[in-house]
Amino acid sequence: MSFRLCALNALEENVGRSFRSPAGEVILVLRDANVYAWQNICPHLGINLEFNPDEFMDCEQHYLVCSNHGALFQVEDGLCVSGPCHGEALLPVPIRIEDGEIYVADSASTTN
Ligand code: FES
């Protein structure tokens, strides 16, 4: 059974939000009518990116940022372009959008 994350219209353009799911914590970012979904795990130390709830973007709302050591990640492909994990990437979470609702796709691995 698919796990619902949120309504599509609950997302704002270029604002990251996180949601708990059976596949782990998922960061969603809406950009140019696409929704990007990444595991909330920094490849540097394997910990969450944010210090405060839903503070995932840099001040220009262009990159996802890790608050711990300032790594910057491209929203579209999760690639780290600056910081201690330069060249590594966030892990994608497969999602599907149906009737205006965003779900973790059934193919996503689950964690207990
Ligand atoms: S834990 Fe994310 S940059 Fe160090």
mmCIF file with all atom_site columns, C-alpha atoms and ligand atoms in Angstrom:
data_model
loop_
_atom_site.group_PDB
_atom_site.id
_atom_site.type_symbol
_atom_site.label_atom_id
_atom_site.label_alt_id
_atom_site.label_comp_id
_atom_site.label_asym_id
_atom_site.label_entity_id
_atom_site.label_seq_id
_atom_site.pdbx_PDB_ins_code
_atom_site.Cartn_x
_atom_site.Cartn_y
_atom_site.Cartn_z
_atom_site.occupancy
_atom_site.B_iso_or_equiv
_atom_site.pdbx_formal_charge
_atom_site.auth_seq_id
_atom_site.auth_comp_id
_atom_site.auth_asym_id
_atom_site.auth_atom_id
_atom_site.pdbx_PDB_model_num
ATOM   1   C  CA  . MET A 1 1   ? 0.000  0.000  0.000   1.00 0.00 ? 1   MET A CA  1
ATOM   2   C  CA  . SER A 1 2   ? 1.336  3.444  -0.934  1.00 0.00 ? 2   SER A CA  1
ATOM   3   C  CA  . PHE A 1 3   ? 2.253  5.891  1.772   1.00 0.00 ? 3   PHE A CA  1
ATOM   4   C  CA  . ARG A 1 4   ? 0.844  9.395  1.352   1.00 0.00 ? 4   ARG A CA  1
ATOM   5   C  CA  . LEU A 1 5   ? 3.320  12.193 2.049   1.00 0.00 ? 5   LEU A CA  1
ATOM   6   C  CA  . CYS A 1 6   ? 1.207  15.306 1.432   1.00 0.00 ? 6   CYS A CA  1
ATOM   7   C  CA  . ALA A 1 7   ? -1.003 17.135 -0.996  1.00 0.00 ? 7   ALA A CA  1
ATOM   8   C  CA  . LEU A 1 8   ? 0.805  18.608 -3.991  1.00 0.00 ? 8   LEU A CA  1
ATOM   9   C  CA  . ASN A 1 9   ? -0.642 22.032 -3.214  1.00 0.00 ? 9   ASN A CA  1
ATOM   10  C  CA  . ALA A 1 10  ? 0.910  21.895 0.266   1.00 0.00 ? 10  ALA A CA  1
ATOM   11  C  CA  . LEU A 1 11  ? 4.323  22.506 -1.334  1.00 0.00 ? 11  LEU A CA  1
ATOM   12  C  CA  . GLU A 1 12  ? 5.651  25.940 -2.216  1.00 0.00 ? 12  GLU A CA  1
ATOM   13  C  CA  . GLU A 1 13  ? 8.012  26.526 -5.096  1.00 0.00 ? 13  GLU A CA  1
ATOM   14  C  CA  . ASN A 1 14  ? 11.667 26.134 -4.023  1.00 0.00 ? 14  ASN A CA  1
ATOM   15  C  CA  . VAL A 1 15  ? 10.840 25.422 -0.393  1.00 0.00 ? 15  VAL A CA  1
ATOM   16  C  CA  . GLY A 1 16  ? 11.975 22.102 1.034   1.00 0.00 ? 16  GLY A CA  1
ATOM   17  C  CA  . ARG A 1 17  ? 9.705  20.220 3.403   1.00 0.00 ? 17  ARG A CA  1
ATOM   18  C  CA  . SER A 1 18  ? 10.300 16.897 5.119   1.00 0.00 ? 18  SER A CA  1
ATOM   19  C  CA  . PHE A 1 19  ? 7.904  14.089 5.864   1.00 0.00 ? 19  PHE A CA  1
ATOM   20  C  CA  . ARG A 1 20  ? 8.301  10.868 7.790   1.00 0.00 ? 20  ARG A CA  1
ATOM   21  C  CA  . SER A 1 21  ? 7.512  7.706  5.872   1.00 0.00 ? 21  SER A CA  1
ATOM   22  C  CA  . PRO A 1 22  ? 8.129  3.963  6.067   1.00 0.00 ? 22  PRO A CA  1
ATOM   23  C  CA  . ALA A 1 23  ? 10.991 4.618  3.612   1.00 0.00 ? 23  ALA A CA  1
ATOM   24  C  CA  . GLY A 1 24  ? 12.581 7.071  6.053   1.00 0.00 ? 24  GLY A CA  1
ATOM   25  C  CA  . GLU A 1 25  ? 12.376 10.830 6.194   1.00 0.00 ? 25  GLU A CA  1
ATOM   26  C  CA  . VAL A 1 26  ? 11.751 12.355 2.789   1.00 0.00 ? 26  VAL A CA  1
ATOM   27  C  CA  . ILE A 1 27  ? 12.574 15.898 1.645   1.00 0.00 ? 27  ILE A CA  1
ATOM   28  C  CA  . LEU A 1 28  ? 10.255 17.200 -1.063  1.00 0.00 ? 28  LEU A CA  1
ATOM   29  C  CA  . VAL A 1 29  ? 11.026 20.240 -3.197  1.00 0.00 ? 29  VAL A CA  1
ATOM   30  C  CA  . LEU A 1 30  ? 8.690  21.675 -5.828  1.00 0.00 ? 30  LEU A CA  1
ATOM   31  C  CA  . ARG A 1 31  ? 10.512 23.369 -8.692  1.00 0.00 ? 31  ARG A CA  1
ATOM   32  C  CA  . ASP A 1 32  ? 9.185  24.303 -12.120 1.00 0.00 ? 32  ASP A CA  1
ATOM   33  C  CA  . ALA A 1 33  ? 6.173  21.990 -11.745 1.00 0.00 ? 33  ALA A CA  1
ATOM   34  C  CA  . ASN A 1 34  ? 8.360  19.008 -10.822 1.00 0.00 ? 34  ASN A CA  1
ATOM   35  C  CA  . VAL A 1 35  ? 8.581  17.438 -7.379  1.00 0.00 ? 35  VAL A CA  1
ATOM   36  C  CA  . TYR A 1 36  ? 11.980 16.149 -6.268  1.00 0.00 ? 36  TYR A CA  1
ATOM   37  C  CA  . ALA A 1 37  ? 12.242 13.688 -3.395  1.00 0.00 ? 37  ALA A CA  1
ATOM   38  C  CA  . TRP A 1 38  ? 15.419 12.942 -1.444  1.00 0.00 ? 38  TRP A CA  1
ATOM   39  C  CA  . GLN A 1 39  ? 16.213 11.002 1.671   1.00 0.00 ? 39  GLN A CA  1
ATOM   40  C  CA  . ASN A 1 40  ? 16.973 13.353 4.535   1.00 0.00 ? 40  ASN A CA  1
ATOM   41  C  CA  . ILE A 1 41  ? 20.424 11.888 5.014   1.00 0.00 ? 41  ILE A CA  1
ATOM   42  C  CA  . CYS A 1 42  ? 23.569 13.891 4.321   1.00 0.00 ? 42  CYS A CA  1
ATOM   43  C  CA  . PRO A 1 43  ? 26.183 11.752 2.539   1.00 0.00 ? 43  PRO A CA  1
ATOM   44  C  CA  . HIS A 1 44  ? 28.893 13.402 4.655   1.00 0.00 ? 44  HIS A CA  1
ATOM   45  C  CA  . LEU A 1 45  ? 28.001 11.962 8.077   1.00 0.00 ? 45  LEU A CA  1
ATOM   46  C  CA  . GLY A 1 46  ? 24.714 10.174 7.460   1.00 0.00 ? 46  GLY A CA  1
ATOM   47  C  CA  . ILE A 1 47  ? 22.652 12.574 9.547   1.00 0.00 ? 47  ILE A CA  1
ATOM   48  C  CA  . ASN A 1 48  ? 19.699 14.871 8.841   1.00 0.00 ? 48  ASN A CA  1
ATOM   49  C  CA  . LEU A 1 49  ? 20.418 18.028 6.865   1.00 0.00 ? 49  LEU A CA  1
ATOM   50  C  CA  . GLU A 1 50  ? 18.420 20.549 8.856   1.00 0.00 ? 50  GLU A CA  1
ATOM   51  C  CA  . PHE A 1 51  ? 18.756 22.131 12.286  1.00 0.00 ? 51  PHE A CA  1
ATOM   52  C  CA  . ASN A 1 52  ? 15.278 23.645 12.263  1.00 0.00 ? 52  ASN A CA  1
ATOM   53  C  CA  . PRO A 1 53  ? 12.123 22.103 10.804  1.00 0.00 ? 53  PRO A CA  1
ATOM   54  C  CA  . ASP A 1 54  ? 11.891 22.472 7.043   1.00 0.00 ? 54  ASP A CA  1
ATOM   55  C  CA  . GLU A 1 55  ? 14.973 24.689 6.726   1.00 0.00 ? 55  GLU A CA  1
ATOM   56  C  CA  . PHE A 1 56  ? 16.539 22.959 3.755   1.00 0.00 ? 56  PHE A CA  1
ATOM   57  C  CA  . MET A 1 57  ? 17.319 25.680 1.259   1.00 0.00 ? 57  MET A CA  1
ATOM   58  C  CA  . ASP A 1 58  ? 20.151 28.166 0.950   1.00 0.00 ? 58  ASP A CA  1
ATOM   59  C  CA  . CYS A 1 59  ? 19.248 31.844 1.249   1.00 0.00 ? 59  CYS A CA  1
ATOM   60  C  CA  . GLU A 1 60  ? 18.697 32.157 -2.494  1.00 0.00 ? 60  GLU A CA  1
ATOM   61  C  CA  . GLN A 1 61  ? 16.442 29.071 -2.509  1.00 0.00 ? 61  GLN A CA  1
ATOM   62  C  CA  . HIS A 1 62  ? 18.563 27.499 -5.204  1.00 0.00 ? 62  HIS A CA  1
ATOM   63  C  CA  . TYR A 1 63  ? 20.369 24.644 -3.428  1.00 0.00 ? 63  TYR A CA  1
ATOM   64  C  CA  . LEU A 1 64  ? 19.466 22.253 -0.684  1.00 0.00 ? 64  LEU A CA  1
ATOM   65  C  CA  . VAL A 1 65  ? 21.890 22.920 2.137   1.00 0.00 ? 65  VAL A CA  1
ATOM   66  C  CA  . CYS A 1 66  ? 23.151 20.764 4.970   1.00 0.00 ? 66  CYS A CA  1
ATOM   67  C  CA  . SER A 1 67  ? 23.131 22.882 8.117   1.00 0.00 ? 67  SER A CA  1
ATOM   68  C  CA  . ASN A 1 68  ? 25.857 20.785 9.720   1.00 0.00 ? 68  ASN A CA  1
ATOM   69  C  CA  . HIS A 1 69  ? 28.833 21.709 7.543   1.00 0.00 ? 69  HIS A CA  1
ATOM   70  C  CA  . GLY A 1 70  ? 27.295 23.711 4.724   1.00 0.00 ? 70  GLY A CA  1
ATOM   71  C  CA  . ALA A 1 71  ? 27.216 21.179 1.895   1.00 0.00 ? 71  ALA A CA  1
ATOM   72  C  CA  . LEU A 1 72  ? 25.159 22.385 -1.090  1.00 0.00 ? 72  LEU A CA  1
ATOM   73  C  CA  . PHE A 1 73  ? 23.084 19.951 -3.153  1.00 0.00 ? 73  PHE A CA  1
ATOM   74  C  CA  . GLN A 1 74  ? 21.405 20.478 -6.507  1.00 0.00 ? 74  GLN A CA  1
ATOM   75  C  CA  . VAL A 1 75  ? 17.659 20.101 -6.178  1.00 0.00 ? 75  VAL A CA  1
ATOM   76  C  CA  . GLU A 1 76  ? 17.257 18.300 -9.503  1.00 0.00 ? 76  GLU A CA  1
ATOM   77  C  CA  . ASP A 1 77  ? 19.818 15.485 -9.110  1.00 0.00 ? 77  ASP A CA  1
ATOM   78  C  CA  . GLY A 1 78  ? 20.886 15.650 -5.455  1.00 0.00 ? 78  GLY A CA  1
ATOM   79  C  CA  . LEU A 1 79  ? 24.525 16.128 -6.393  1.00 0.00 ? 79  LEU A CA  1
ATOM   80  C  CA  . CYS A 1 80  ? 26.715 17.857 -3.818  1.00 0.00 ? 80  CYS A CA  1
ATOM   81  C  CA  . VAL A 1 81  ? 28.461 20.740 -5.573  1.00 0.00 ? 81  VAL A CA  1
ATOM   82  C  CA  . SER A 1 82  ? 30.161 22.281 -2.535  1.00 0.00 ? 82  SER A CA  1
ATOM   83  C  CA  . GLY A 1 83  ? 31.207 21.085 0.890   1.00 0.00 ? 83  GLY A CA  1
ATOM   84  C  CA  . PRO A 1 84  ? 32.822 18.071 2.524   1.00 0.00 ? 84  PRO A CA  1
ATOM   85  C  CA  . CYS A 1 85  ? 30.884 15.522 0.444   1.00 0.00 ? 85  CYS A CA  1
ATOM   86  C  CA  . HIS A 1 86  ? 31.520 17.252 -2.898  1.00 0.00 ? 86  HIS A CA  1
ATOM   87  C  CA  . GLY A 1 87  ? 30.740 14.842 -5.751  1.00 0.00 ? 87  GLY A CA  1
ATOM   88  C  CA  . GLU A 1 88  ? 28.492 12.593 -3.653  1.00 0.00 ? 88  GLU A CA  1
ATOM   89  C  CA  . ALA A 1 89  ? 24.722 12.800 -3.845  1.00 0.00 ? 89  ALA A CA  1
ATOM   90  C  CA  . LEU A 1 90  ? 21.559 12.593 -1.817  1.00 0.00 ? 90  LEU A CA  1
ATOM   91  C  CA  . LEU A 1 91  ? 19.656 9.365  -2.300  1.00 0.00 ? 91  LEU A CA  1
ATOM   92  C  CA  . PRO A 1 92  ? 16.446 9.628  -4.300  1.00 0.00 ? 92  PRO A CA  1
ATOM   93  C  CA  . VAL A 1 93  ? 13.070 8.465  -3.032  1.00 0.00 ? 93  VAL A CA  1
ATOM   94  C  CA  . PRO A 1 94  ? 10.696 7.194  -5.724  1.00 0.00 ? 94  PRO A CA  1
ATOM   95  C  CA  . ILE A 1 95  ? 7.388  9.005  -5.522  1.00 0.00 ? 95  ILE A CA  1
ATOM   96  C  CA  . ARG A 1 96  ? 4.203  9.140  -7.536  1.00 0.00 ? 96  ARG A CA  1
ATOM   97  C  CA  . ILE A 1 97  ? 1.611  11.879 -7.778  1.00 0.00 ? 97  ILE A CA  1
ATOM   98  C  CA  . GLU A 1 98  ? -2.007 10.916 -8.151  1.00 0.00 ? 98  GLU A CA  1
ATOM   99  C  CA  . ASP A 1 99  ? -5.107 13.105 -7.883  1.00 0.00 ? 99  ASP A CA  1
ATOM   100 C  CA  . GLY A 1 100 ? -3.064 15.933 -6.393  1.00 0.00 ? 100 GLY A CA  1
ATOM   101 C  CA  . GLU A 1 101 ? -1.535 13.758 -3.684  1.00 0.00 ? 101 GLU A CA  1
ATOM   102 C  CA  . ILE A 1 102 ? 2.114  12.734 -3.359  1.00 0.00 ? 102 ILE A CA  1
ATOM   103 C  CA  . TYR A 1 103 ? 2.913  9.161  -2.365  1.00 0.00 ? 103 TYR A CA  1
ATOM   104 C  CA  . VAL A 1 104 ? 6.054  7.167  -1.764  1.00 0.00 ? 104 VAL A CA  1
ATOM   105 C  CA  . ALA A 1 105 ? 6.074  4.786  -4.702  1.00 0.00 ? 105 ALA A CA  1
ATOM   106 C  CA  . ASP A 1 106 ? 5.545  1.136  -3.905  1.00 0.00 ? 106 ASP A CA  1
ATOM   107 C  CA  . SER A 1 107 ? 9.050  0.379  -5.184  1.00 0.00 ? 107 SER A CA  1
ATOM   108 C  CA  . ALA A 1 108 ? 10.660 2.426  -2.371  1.00 0.00 ? 108 ALA A CA  1
ATOM   109 C  CA  . SER A 1 109 ? 12.502 0.336  0.164   1.00 0.00 ? 109 SER A CA  1
ATOM   110 C  CA  . THR A 1 110 ? 11.097 0.384  3.651   1.00 0.00 ? 110 THR A CA  1
ATOM   111 C  CA  . THR A 1 111 ? 12.894 0.765  6.909   1.00 0.00 ? 111 THR A CA  1
ATOM   112 C  CA  . ASN A 1 112 ? 11.681 -0.418 10.269  1.00 0.00 ? 112 ASN A CA  1
HETATM 113 S  S1  . FES B 2 .   ? 26.887 16.343 7.846   1.00 0.00 ? 1   FES B S1  1
HETATM 114 FE FE1 . FES B 2 .   ? 26.190 17.376 6.054   1.00 0.00 ? 1   FES B FE1 1
HETATM 115 S  S2  . FES B 2 .   ? 27.909 18.529 5.440   1.00 0.00 ? 1   FES B S2  1
HETATM 116 FE FE2 . FES B 2 .   ? 28.615 17.459 7.172   1.00 0.00 ? 1   FES B FE2 1
#
